[in-house]
Amino acid sequence: MRLNLKYLDKMRCLRKRSAVSFLGVLVICLLFMNLYIEDGYVLEGDKQLIRETATHQLNSERYVHTFKDLSNFSGSINVSYRYLAGTPLQRKRYLTIGLASVKRKKGNYLLETIKSIFEQSSYEELKEITVVVHLADFDSSWCEGMVKDISQKFAHHIIAGRLMVIHAPEEYYPVLDGLKRNYNDPEDRVKFRSKQNVDYAFLLNFCANLSDYYVMLEDDVRCSKNFLSAVKKVITSREGSYWVTLEFSKLGYIGKLYHSHDLPRLAHFLLMFYQEMPCDWLLIHFRGLLAQKDVIRFKPSLFQHMGYYSSYKGAENKLKDDDFEEDSFDIPDNPPANLHTNMNVFESYEASKAYSSIDEYFWGKAPSTGDLYVIVFEKPIKITKIKVITGTEDRQNDILHHGALEVGEKIVGSKKGRQCTTYLRLGEFKNGNFEMTDVEHKVLFDINCMRILVTKSQKEWLIIRSISIWTSQQSNQ
């Protein structure tokens, strides 16, 4: 009888374990199905990354205790750097741009990357940036050759304190051989990506006190014109909100912006888990651990990958950011406002998401004649340009087929119920979009409200992908 009871207990445990395993597999399958159904616009490479990262997170509980200590990592890592060119200035700059570079089997894009940073910056912008290049290869002759080339081509930037070249000696690196082969990567791949994590950890550690903000680039990147002014505009727009990482490119760890006060913790984090996974995956975990749940990415992208050959084995790498714009970058002002709509909102795609500069949108169920999407500005404004885009590439029918855009004045009501009593129609939507320049010459009053009016019912749902507003000045009323 006792043997039978023990046997039954074992069977129950097995059934429980099987059920838990089945549920785990089912959850992962549902996540993957949602990835394909809900987010068809995600790149195939991004899907692969998300799949592997999600799988890895199932086993991440063993790190929880260590993660809790992350907030204590405020001190610097003890490394004696070699200064190969330039020295730190006493005055803090606004932004440090960090690059780590190693010898490539094919191609070398570092000089072009540095050139792009400086050429795409105005004289005033150059006063606010510092570029730090970490030559992270252990081949001293290669490092010496690169320093010579950099010093010859960018001597005036080195003298002005805008460019530094450093090297962390090999003796400070942890063990790089015989590491864990996560994701069935070959040993040389594991060694390459593990060393890369340490390269960036030492770079971040060095840059922690040079400026207010830090942006991470790769050594094969092209920059957009006046990228610093765009970054400053975005940072100003985020004042008062919490963020860990702002992203100005969809690729890897290109264009990831941090507060400099977070760099010591990020450096320790990369060093602690250097052999676990690639750097861009670790950056995603770091952001989440510091309580930024969602990606905050801005479009158009400010940085573009230009290398054709990877630094790993010289393999081909043709990745491009299709959201990059080199010359026409112009971030809208989108002044503070309250937003509301009487349309039937789908899930969490609320009205505010169309007005954000982040890559997200408003999504409402089939709108009817007279439905409204209303923006009530906190202060009267002068508008110079308006641009509204509806629909997405993968949902091209979810546009506003018949609609108009209007601006309003003479605001009434309390804070929560403020609305304009008089509206002026500026024009109709064409092919789902609306764009108008020189608005200040067509509207003689200070604008308190702006609204999108549905002029004819449609069976298709409506995505308002982005609402962009540029202003000349705010009224003093």
XYZ file of N, CA and C in Angstrom, residues 63-300:
714
model
N 20.091 35.177 -11.585
C 20.821 36.431 -11.511
C 20.126 37.473 -10.632
N 18.926 37.174 -10.157
C 18.132 38.187 -9.473
C 18.875 38.777 -8.285
N 19.521 37.917 -7.486
C 20.225 38.407 -6.301
C 21.321 39.386 -6.688
N 22.032 39.069 -7.761
C 23.111 39.939 -8.208
C 22.549 41.245 -8.741
N 21.421 41.190 -9.464
C 20.813 42.392 -10.022
C 20.435 43.369 -8.917
N 20.011 42.865 -7.761
C 19.590 43.741 -6.671
C 20.725 44.631 -6.185
N 21.952 44.177 -6.392
C 23.103 44.960 -5.945
C 23.556 45.964 -6.997
N 22.868 46.025 -8.125
C 23.317 46.877 -9.232
C 23.363 48.340 -8.830
N 22.444 48.766 -7.970
C 22.379 50.174 -7.587
C 23.602 50.602 -6.784
N 24.354 49.655 -6.259
C 25.533 49.991 -5.471
C 26.763 50.264 -6.333
N 26.685 49.987 -7.622
C 27.847 50.136 -8.490
C 27.993 51.582 -8.962
N 28.365 52.460 -8.051
C 28.526 53.864 -8.412
C 29.987 54.253 -8.571
N 30.882 53.396 -8.115
C 32.303 53.696 -8.213
C 32.879 53.246 -9.540
N 34.049 53.762 -9.863
C 34.678 53.429 -11.134
C 35.437 52.111 -11.036
N 35.680 51.494 -12.186
C 36.485 50.280 -12.277
C 37.955 50.701 -12.301
N 38.776 50.007 -11.559
C 40.189 50.386 -11.430
C 40.988 49.928 -12.650
N 41.169 50.842 -13.601
C 41.933 50.564 -14.818
C 42.899 51.724 -15.055
N 44.142 51.414 -15.343
C 45.119 52.441 -15.704
C 45.164 52.544 -17.234
N 44.503 53.563 -17.768
C 44.397 53.723 -19.211
C 45.673 54.333 -19.789
N 45.952 53.970 -21.011
C 47.007 54.626 -21.765
C 46.384 55.715 -22.631
N 46.892 56.932 -22.513
C 46.425 58.036 -23.349
C 47.250 58.036 -24.626
N 46.620 57.657 -25.736
C 47.344 57.574 -27.008
C 47.305 58.897 -27.766
N 46.259 59.688 -27.534
C 46.151 61.017 -28.145
C 45.144 61.830 -27.353
N 45.501 63.076 -27.024
C 44.600 63.954 -26.297
C 44.519 63.627 -24.817
N 43.982 64.558 -24.055
C 43.772 64.392 -22.613
C 42.444 65.028 -22.236
N 41.833 64.576 -21.126
C 40.531 65.139 -20.725
C 40.654 66.614 -20.363
N 39.626 67.387 -20.718
C 39.549 68.789 -20.325
C 38.901 68.903 -18.958
N 39.193 69.994 -18.271
C 38.585 70.193 -16.955
C 37.103 70.527 -17.081
N 36.738 71.245 -18.137
C 35.338 71.634 -18.316
C 34.508 70.481 -18.860
N 33.387 70.217 -18.198
C 32.482 69.173 -18.679
C 31.782 69.612 -19.953
N 31.629 68.697 -20.875
C 30.880 68.965 -22.105
C 29.435 68.482 -21.928
N 28.631 68.743 -22.939
C 27.235 68.304 -22.910
C 27.121 66.819 -23.257
N 27.878 66.387 -24.274
C 27.743 65.019 -24.779
C 29.100 64.404 -25.073
N 29.289 63.165 -24.609
C 30.446 62.364 -25.006
C 29.981 61.307 -25.996
N 30.739 61.156 -27.069
C 30.455 60.129 -28.074
C 31.540 59.072 -27.949
N 31.157 57.856 -27.612
C 32.122 56.789 -27.361
C 32.144 55.747 -28.453
N 33.365 55.379 -28.902
C 33.540 54.322 -29.905
C 34.640 53.386 -29.443
N 34.419 52.104 -29.610
C 35.479 51.108 -29.398
C 35.797 50.482 -30.749
N 37.084 50.274 -31.020
C 37.477 49.767 -32.338
C 38.583 48.732 -32.200
N 38.507 47.716 -33.055
C 39.545 46.687 -33.122
C 39.946 46.486 -34.582
N 41.062 45.804 -34.767
C 41.548 45.519 -36.117
C 40.562 44.607 -36.835
N 40.242 44.945 -38.072
C 39.329 44.148 -38.879
C 40.116 43.380 -39.938
N 39.597 42.217 -40.295
C 40.233 41.445 -41.361
C 39.970 42.081 -42.725
N 38.807 42.736 -42.838
C 38.461 43.423 -44.084
C 37.880 44.787 -43.738
N 38.369 45.805 -44.427
C 37.809 47.133 -44.266
C 38.177 47.775 -42.943
N 38.173 49.111 -42.934
C 38.356 49.879 -41.706
C 37.600 51.183 -41.885
N 36.632 51.432 -41.000
C 35.725 52.555 -41.169
C 35.874 53.596 -40.070
N 36.841 53.403 -39.168
C 36.958 54.280 -38.000
C 37.211 55.731 -38.393
N 38.130 55.960 -39.313
C 38.459 57.328 -39.708
C 37.251 58.025 -40.342
N 36.491 57.278 -41.151
C 35.298 57.842 -41.771
C 34.234 58.170 -40.726
N 34.154 57.335 -39.690
C 33.186 57.581 -38.619
C 33.532 58.853 -37.862
N 34.800 58.994 -37.476
C 35.230 60.213 -36.777
C 35.004 61.440 -37.651
N 35.338 61.314 -38.928
C 35.149 62.415 -39.870
C 33.681 62.826 -39.939
N 32.782 61.855 -39.989
C 31.354 62.139 -40.066
C 30.861 62.871 -38.824
N 31.340 62.463 -37.652
C 30.938 63.114 -36.396
C 31.259 64.603 -36.449
N 32.476 64.921 -36.855
C 32.910 66.320 -36.855
C 32.310 67.113 -38.020
N 32.249 66.512 -39.194
C 31.736 67.238 -40.358
C 30.252 67.533 -40.252
N 29.515 66.685 -39.573
C 28.069 66.873 -39.460
C 27.689 67.745 -38.266
N 28.691 68.330 -37.605
C 28.447 69.203 -36.453
C 28.843 70.632 -36.791
N 28.026 71.576 -36.332
C 28.350 72.985 -36.527
C 29.454 73.395 -35.556
N 29.998 74.604 -35.757
C 31.055 75.091 -34.872
C 30.552 75.183 -33.437
N 29.320 75.660 -33.258
C 28.743 75.764 -31.916
C 28.537 74.385 -31.294
N 28.131 73.422 -32.099
C 27.924 72.064 -31.589
C 29.244 71.421 -31.183
N 30.302 71.697 -31.931
C 31.611 71.119 -31.618
C 32.097 71.533 -30.230
N 31.651 72.692 -29.764
C 32.061 73.151 -28.434
C 31.462 72.301 -27.322
N 30.431 71.532 -27.651
C 29.689 70.805 -26.616
C 29.896 69.297 -26.657
N 30.774 68.816 -27.545
C 30.967 67.364 -27.635
C 32.414 66.970 -27.362
N 32.569 65.749 -26.891
C 33.875 65.100 -26.751
C 33.763 63.719 -27.382
N 34.699 63.365 -28.210
C 34.726 62.047 -28.843
C 35.858 61.242 -28.208
N 35.509 60.063 -27.700
C 36.516 59.176 -27.093
C 36.561 57.885 -27.893
N 37.749 57.569 -28.415
C 37.953 56.340 -29.182
C 38.791 55.387 -28.344
N 38.241 54.209 -28.080
C 38.986 53.175 -27.364
C 39.543 52.189 -28.397
N 40.845 52.266 -28.642
C 41.492 51.274 -29.507
C 41.719 50.037 -28.661
N 40.853 49.053 -28.870
C 40.769 47.930 -27.941
C 41.473 46.673 -28.428
N 42.232 46.782 -29.505
C 42.942 45.602 -29.996
C 44.232 45.417 -29.209
N 44.615 44.154 -29.000
C 45.849 43.856 -28.261
C 47.094 43.912 -29.148
N 46.884 44.158 -30.440
C 47.998 44.296 -31.371
C 48.531 45.736 -31.272
N 49.650 45.918 -30.592
C 50.180 47.261 -30.335
C 50.589 47.975 -31.619
N 51.090 47.222 -32.601
C 51.509 47.854 -33.855
C 50.295 48.417 -34.606
N 49.171 47.704 -34.553
C 47.952 48.217 -35.182
C 47.489 49.488 -34.474
N 47.520 49.466 -33.136
C 47.111 50.646 -32.359
C 47.987 51.848 -32.700
N 49.296 51.618 -32.794
C 50.212 52.718 -33.106
C 49.924 53.293 -34.490
N 49.647 52.419 -35.440
C 49.331 52.879 -36.794
C 48.059 53.692 -36.839
N 47.031 53.239 -36.099
C 45.753 53.963 -36.084
C 45.898 55.320 -35.395
N 46.670 55.365 -34.312
C 46.892 56.631 -33.610
C 47.582 57.630 -34.535
N 48.540 57.139 -35.292
C 49.246 58.011 -36.237
C 48.278 58.588 -37.263
N 47.415 57.739 -37.827
C 46.442 58.198 -38.824
C 45.449 59.193 -38.222
N 44.960 58.875 -37.040
C 43.988 59.755 -36.377
C 44.631 61.104 -36.059
N 45.847 61.075 -35.554
C 46.537 62.314 -35.167
C 46.819 63.199 -36.373
N 47.114 62.596 -37.518
C 47.387 63.372 -38.722
C 46.122 64.010 -39.284
N 45.022 63.246 -39.284
C 43.792 63.730 -39.905
C 42.973 64.648 -39.003
N 43.095 64.495 -37.694
C 42.231 65.238 -36.772
C 43.031 65.975 -35.701
N 44.210 66.471 -36.068
C 45.102 67.126 -35.098
C 44.420 68.303 -34.405
N 43.707 69.130 -35.177
C 43.098 70.330 -34.573
C 41.996 69.972 -33.580
N 41.311 68.856 -33.801
C 40.288 68.426 -32.847
C 40.930 67.872 -31.570
N 42.062 67.219 -31.707
C 42.792 66.723 -30.534
C 43.292 67.897 -29.709
N 43.874 68.902 -30.369
C 44.395 70.086 -29.680
C 43.268 70.836 -28.971
N 42.109 70.880 -29.615
C 40.954 71.594 -29.042
C 40.283 70.807 -27.913
N 40.733 69.590 -27.655
C 40.163 68.785 -26.575
C 38.873 68.090 -26.940
N 38.589 68.014 -28.248
C 37.353 67.364 -28.690
C 37.537 65.883 -28.985
N 38.777 65.413 -29.065
C 39.030 64.029 -29.452
C 40.122 63.439 -28.578
N 39.829 62.276 -28.018
C 40.801 61.516 -27.229
C 40.854 60.085 -27.735
N 42.033 59.516 -27.717
C 42.220 58.108 -28.069
C 42.866 57.425 -26.878
N 42.246 56.344 -26.413
C 42.739 55.650 -25.218
C 42.908 54.160 -25.510
N 43.557 53.466 -24.559
C 43.730 52.015 -24.667
C 43.764 51.430 -23.263
N 42.967 50.386 -23.045
C 42.996 49.658 -21.774
C 43.910 48.444 -21.948
N 45.001 48.352 -21.196
C 45.959 47.254 -21.373
C 45.321 45.876 -21.162
N 45.873 44.895 -21.842
C 45.344 43.534 -21.809
C 45.317 42.953 -20.406
N 46.232 43.374 -19.560
C 46.333 42.785 -18.211
C 45.093 43.045 -17.361
N 44.270 44.046 -17.746
C 43.073 44.351 -16.966
C 41.860 43.539 -17.426
N 41.988 42.804 -18.502
C 40.873 42.028 -19.027
C 40.698 40.725 -18.245
N 39.460 40.279 -18.078
C 39.214 38.974 -17.453
C 39.579 37.852 -18.418
N 39.403 36.625 -17.962
C 39.684 35.451 -18.802
C 38.783 35.478 -20.033
N 39.366 35.245 -21.204
C 38.608 35.268 -22.451
C 38.601 33.913 -23.164
N 39.264 32.932 -22.602
C 39.301 31.589 -23.190
C 38.522 30.607 -22.315
N 37.937 29.604 -22.961
C 37.206 28.577 -22.230
C 35.931 29.071 -21.583
N 35.293 30.050 -22.185
C 34.067 30.616 -21.625
C 32.856 29.757 -21.981
N 31.748 30.033 -21.284
C 30.508 29.297 -21.546
C 30.035 29.543 -22.969
N 29.600 28.491 -23.633
C 29.147 28.616 -25.024
C 27.621 28.723 -25.064
N 27.122 29.878 -24.602
C 25.674 30.119 -24.663
C 25.226 30.240 -26.116
N 23.988 29.800 -26.386
C 23.371 29.873 -27.714
C 24.130 29.046 -28.753
N 24.929 28.093 -28.285
C 25.703 27.213 -29.178
C 26.637 27.988 -30.104
N 27.070 29.158 -29.652
C 28.037 29.924 -30.435
C 29.382 29.202 -30.441
N 30.124 29.268 -31.556
C 31.469 28.698 -31.570
C 32.378 29.453 -30.599
N 33.452 28.818 -30.186
C 34.324 29.394 -29.158
C 34.872 30.754 -29.569
N 35.270 30.908 -30.825
C 35.842 32.190 -31.236
C 34.794 33.294 -31.236
N 33.548 32.946 -31.522
C 32.469 33.921 -31.461
C 32.217 34.354 -30.020
N 32.207 33.383 -29.106
C 32.012 33.688 -27.687
C 33.128 34.607 -27.189
N 34.346 34.299 -27.575
C 35.483 35.122 -27.160
C 35.360 36.527 -27.716
N 34.964 36.656 -28.980
C 34.848 37.962 -29.622
C 33.808 38.822 -28.921
N 32.581 38.286 -28.730
C 31.526 39.107 -28.132
C 31.773 39.364 -26.649
N 32.444 38.432 -25.955
C 32.759 38.641 -24.541
C 33.786 39.753 -24.383
N 34.815 39.723 -25.232
C 35.814 40.791 -25.183
C 35.185 42.126 -25.548
N 34.264 42.116 -26.495
C 33.600 43.346 -26.904
C 32.846 43.969 -25.732
N 32.203 43.148 -24.913
C 31.523 43.661 -23.722
C 32.502 44.350 -22.779
N 33.677 43.758 -22.619
C 34.689 44.353 -21.738
C 35.244 45.635 -22.368
N 35.450 45.624 -23.686
C 35.903 46.835 -24.386
C 34.983 48.010 -24.062
N 33.674 47.765 -24.169
C 32.714 48.838 -23.918
C 32.617 49.178 -22.437
N 32.768 48.189 -21.571
C 32.758 48.461 -20.128
C 33.883 49.427 -19.757
N 35.076 49.177 -20.278
C 36.209 50.053 -19.984
C 36.029 51.435 -20.609
N 35.414 51.493 -21.781
C 35.142 52.778 -22.425
C 34.140 53.590 -21.608
N 33.045 52.970 -21.200
C 32.033 53.639 -20.386
C 32.627 54.130 -19.073
N 33.448 53.297 -18.475
C 34.092 53.636 -17.212
C 34.940 54.899 -17.359
N 35.660 54.999 -18.458
C 36.519 56.156 -18.703
C 35.696 57.422 -18.908
N 34.546 57.306 -19.558
C 33.755 58.466 -19.982
C 32.796 58.987 -18.920
N 32.745 58.352 -17.762
C 31.687 58.625 -16.787
C 31.604 60.080 -16.335
N 32.724 60.793 -16.292
C 32.713 62.153 -15.749
C 33.068 63.225 -16.775
N 32.969 62.910 -18.041
C 33.383 63.858 -19.077
C 32.276 64.799 -19.513
N 31.018 64.405 -19.308
C 29.899 65.193 -19.836
C 28.618 64.855 -19.093
N 27.535 65.517 -19.482
C 26.222 65.240 -18.874
C 25.583 63.989 -19.466
N 25.819 63.761 -20.766
C 25.194 62.628 -21.448
C 26.250 61.886 -22.272
N 25.913 60.652 -22.607
C 26.828 59.795 -23.359
C 26.037 59.051 -24.427
N 26.564 59.014 -25.651
C 25.930 58.229 -26.702
C 26.925 57.183 -27.209
N 26.442 55.979 -27.373
C 27.269 54.864 -27.807
C 27.147 54.680 -29.316
N 28.290 54.619 -29.991
C 28.317 54.359 -31.422
C 29.216 53.169 -31.715
N 29.100 52.640 -32.924
C 30.066 51.671 -33.415
C 31.099 52.417 -34.261
N 32.131 51.707 -34.686
C 33.207 52.369 -35.424
C 32.980 52.351 -36.935
N 31.743 52.108 -37.359
C 31.417 52.131 -38.792
C 30.047 52.775 -39.001
N 29.966 54.054 -38.587
C 28.685 54.760 -38.532
C 28.776 56.106 -39.249
N 27.689 56.467 -39.910
C 27.545 57.780 -40.513
C 26.501 58.562 -39.724
N 26.754 59.850 -39.509
C 25.873 60.672 -38.674
C 24.985 61.572 -39.519
N 23.844 61.936 -38.967
C 22.961 62.889 -39.625
C 23.440 64.309 -39.320
N 23.077 65.239 -40.199
C 23.481 66.636 -40.051
C 22.917 67.215 -38.757
N 23.796 67.902 -37.987
C 23.394 68.556 -36.731
C 22.710 67.598 -35.762
N 23.267 66.400 -35.648
C 22.661 65.384 -34.775
C 22.622 65.834 -33.320
N 23.626 66.634 -32.884
C 23.634 67.073 -31.489
C 22.433 67.960 -31.180
N 22.109 68.883 -32.080
C 20.950 69.754 -31.860
C 19.665 68.943 -31.756
N 19.572 67.886 -32.570
C 18.397 67.012 -32.507
C 18.348 66.276 -31.174
N 19.498 65.776 -30.716
C 19.562 65.080 -29.423
C 19.157 66.021 -28.293
N 19.674 67.246 -28.321
C 19.351 68.216 -27.265
C 17.858 68.523 -27.244
N 17.276 68.630 -28.425
C 15.845 68.922 -28.512
C 15.019 67.791 -27.903
N 15.433 66.575 -28.171
C 14.729 65.412 -27.611
C 14.884 65.366 -26.098
N 16.097 65.575 -25.596
C 16.330 65.550 -24.152
C 15.485 66.618 -23.461
N 15.436 67.804 -24.049
C 14.611 68.880 -23.480
C 13.139 68.479 -23.438
N 12.680 67.801 -24.487
C 11.267 67.385 -24.542
C 10.939 66.320 -23.509
N 11.975 65.632 -23.001
C 11.755 64.567 -22.014
C 11.942 65.048 -20.578
N 12.170 66.330 -20.378
C 12.369 66.870 -19.031
C 11.160 66.543 -18.158
N 11.457 66.075 -16.944
C 10.392 65.718 -16.025
C 9.927 64.287 -16.138
N 10.381 63.564 -17.167
C 10.010 62.150 -17.316
C 11.237 61.265 -17.054
N 10.985 60.067 -16.569
C 12.076 59.148 -16.244
C 12.488 58.349 -17.469
N 13.776 58.252 -17.701
C 14.285 57.399 -18.769
C 15.695 56.935 -18.431
N 16.033 55.785 -18.953
C 17.380 55.214 -18.796
C 18.115 55.285 -20.125
N 17.432 54.854 -21.183
C 18.029 54.816 -22.523
C 17.110 55.486 -23.529
N 17.658 56.419 -24.307
C 16.960 56.974 -25.461
C 17.669 56.452 -26.702
N 16.914 55.975 -27.667
C 17.507 55.317 -28.829
C 17.305 56.157 -30.091
N 18.417 56.386 -30.796
C 18.390 57.177 -32.016
C 18.770 56.344 -33.236
N 18.693 55.036 -33.101
C 18.859 54.098 -34.201
C 18.238 52.780 -33.774
N 17.734 52.040 -34.741
C 17.116 50.744 -34.427
C 18.130 49.603 -34.420
N 19.380 49.881 -34.809
C 20.378 48.827 -34.992
C 21.277 48.662 -33.773
N 21.378 47.420 -33.297
C 22.366 47.039 -32.293
C 22.507 48.022 -31.157
N 23.751 48.424 -30.893
C 23.982 49.414 -29.837
C 24.412 50.751 -30.418
N 24.031 51.012 -31.665
C 24.285 52.304 -32.296
C 23.271 53.329 -31.785
N 23.757 54.519 -31.414
C 22.863 55.612 -31.067
C 22.083 55.428 -29.791
N 22.647 54.727 -28.810
C 21.985 54.562 -27.517
C 22.516 55.633 -26.555
N 21.606 56.453 -26.037
C 21.968 57.601 -25.210
C 21.684 57.320 -23.741
N 22.631 57.717 -22.864
C 22.519 57.494 -21.422
C 22.864 58.775 -20.659
N 22.329 58.880 -19.453
C 22.839 59.864 -18.510
C 24.243 59.419 -18.107
N 25.173 60.344 -18.028
C 26.536 59.958 -17.644
C 26.599 59.372 -16.239
N 25.676 59.784 -15.366
C 25.715 59.240 -13.997
C 25.338 57.755 -13.954
N 24.778 57.228 -15.053
C 24.465 55.796 -15.106
C 25.620 54.963 -15.668
N 26.641 55.610 -16.202
C 27.716 54.868 -16.870
C 28.493 53.936 -15.941
N 28.826 54.323 -14.699
C 29.529 53.365 -13.823
C 28.749 52.075 -13.617
N 27.436 52.207 -13.405
C 26.618 51.002 -13.209
C 26.576 50.162 -14.480
N 26.448 50.825 -15.628
C 26.408 50.086 -16.888
C 27.745 49.399 -17.149
N 28.844 50.067 -16.831
C 30.170 49.465 -17.005
C 30.320 48.220 -16.141
N 29.939 48.325 -14.874
C 29.991 47.160 -13.970
C 29.095 46.036 -14.480
N 27.925 46.408 -14.990
C 26.967 45.414 -15.478
C 27.542 44.630 -16.658
N 28.104 45.338 -17.632
C 28.706 44.663 -18.787
C 29.860 43.771 -18.363
N 30.637 44.244 -17.400
C 31.789 43.465 -16.941
C 31.344 42.230 -16.159
N 30.270 42.379 -15.407
C 29.774 41.256 -14.594
C 29.253 40.111 -15.461
N 28.572 40.463 -16.554
C 27.942 39.444 -17.392
C 28.566 39.381 -18.782
N 29.842 39.671 -18.859
C 30.511 39.809 -20.156
C 30.444 38.559 -21.007
N 30.380 37.378 -20.377
C 30.397 36.146 -21.161
C 29.014 35.562 -21.408
N 27.964 36.240 -20.924
C 26.626 35.664 -20.988
C 25.946 35.847 -22.348
N 26.069 37.041 -22.928
C 25.330 37.344 -24.159
C 25.933 38.576 -24.827
N 25.551 38.861 -26.078
C 26.086 40.034 -26.771
C 25.723 41.345 -26.082
N 26.500 42.370 -26.393
C 26.358 43.670 -25.736
C 24.966 44.264 -25.909
N 24.410 44.215 -27.127
C 23.110 44.853 -27.335
C 22.010 44.178 -26.517
N 22.128 42.881 -26.263
C 21.151 42.196 -25.411
C 21.300 42.643 -23.961
N 22.541 42.776 -23.523
C 22.778 43.226 -22.148
C 22.225 44.634 -21.935
N 22.327 45.477 -22.947
C 21.797 46.829 -22.823
C 20.282 46.818 -22.632
N 19.608 45.882 -23.287
C 18.153 45.742 -23.114
C 17.831 45.341 -21.681
N 18.587 44.382 -21.139
C 18.375 43.943 -19.750
C 18.647 45.089 -18.776
N 19.710 45.846 -19.017
C 20.071 46.958 -18.126
C 18.939 47.977 -18.059
N 18.404 48.318 -19.211
C 17.297 49.264 -19.256
C 16.108 48.766 -18.432
N 15.776 47.490 -18.599
C 14.646 46.921 -17.869
C 14.876 46.854 -16.377
N 16.098 46.537 -15.978
C 16.411 46.433 -14.554
C 16.339 47.781 -13.848
N 16.555 48.864 -14.600
C 16.434 50.199 -14.020
C 15.037 50.782 -14.258
N 14.096 49.895 -14.540
C 12.658 50.222 -14.532
C 12.192 51.060 -15.715
N 12.908 51.011 -16.841
C 12.345 51.550 -18.084
C 11.799 50.369 -18.865
N 10.501 50.227 -18.841
C 9.874 49.041 -19.404
C 9.910 49.031 -20.931
N 9.600 50.180 -21.533
C 9.425 50.237 -22.980
C 10.625 50.880 -23.668
N 10.822 50.497 -24.919
C 11.833 51.137 -25.750
C 11.385 52.570 -26.042
N 12.304 53.526 -25.900
C 12.021 54.914 -26.278
C 12.931 55.236 -27.455
N 12.393 55.073 -28.655
C 13.196 55.262 -29.859
C 12.595 56.373 -30.705
N 13.485 57.202 -31.262
C 13.048 58.365 -32.016
C 13.308 58.189 -33.504
N 12.399 58.729 -34.280
C 12.494 58.664 -35.738
C 12.393 60.067 -36.305
N 13.095 60.361 -37.396
C 14.036 59.498 -38.105
C 15.280 59.218 -37.263
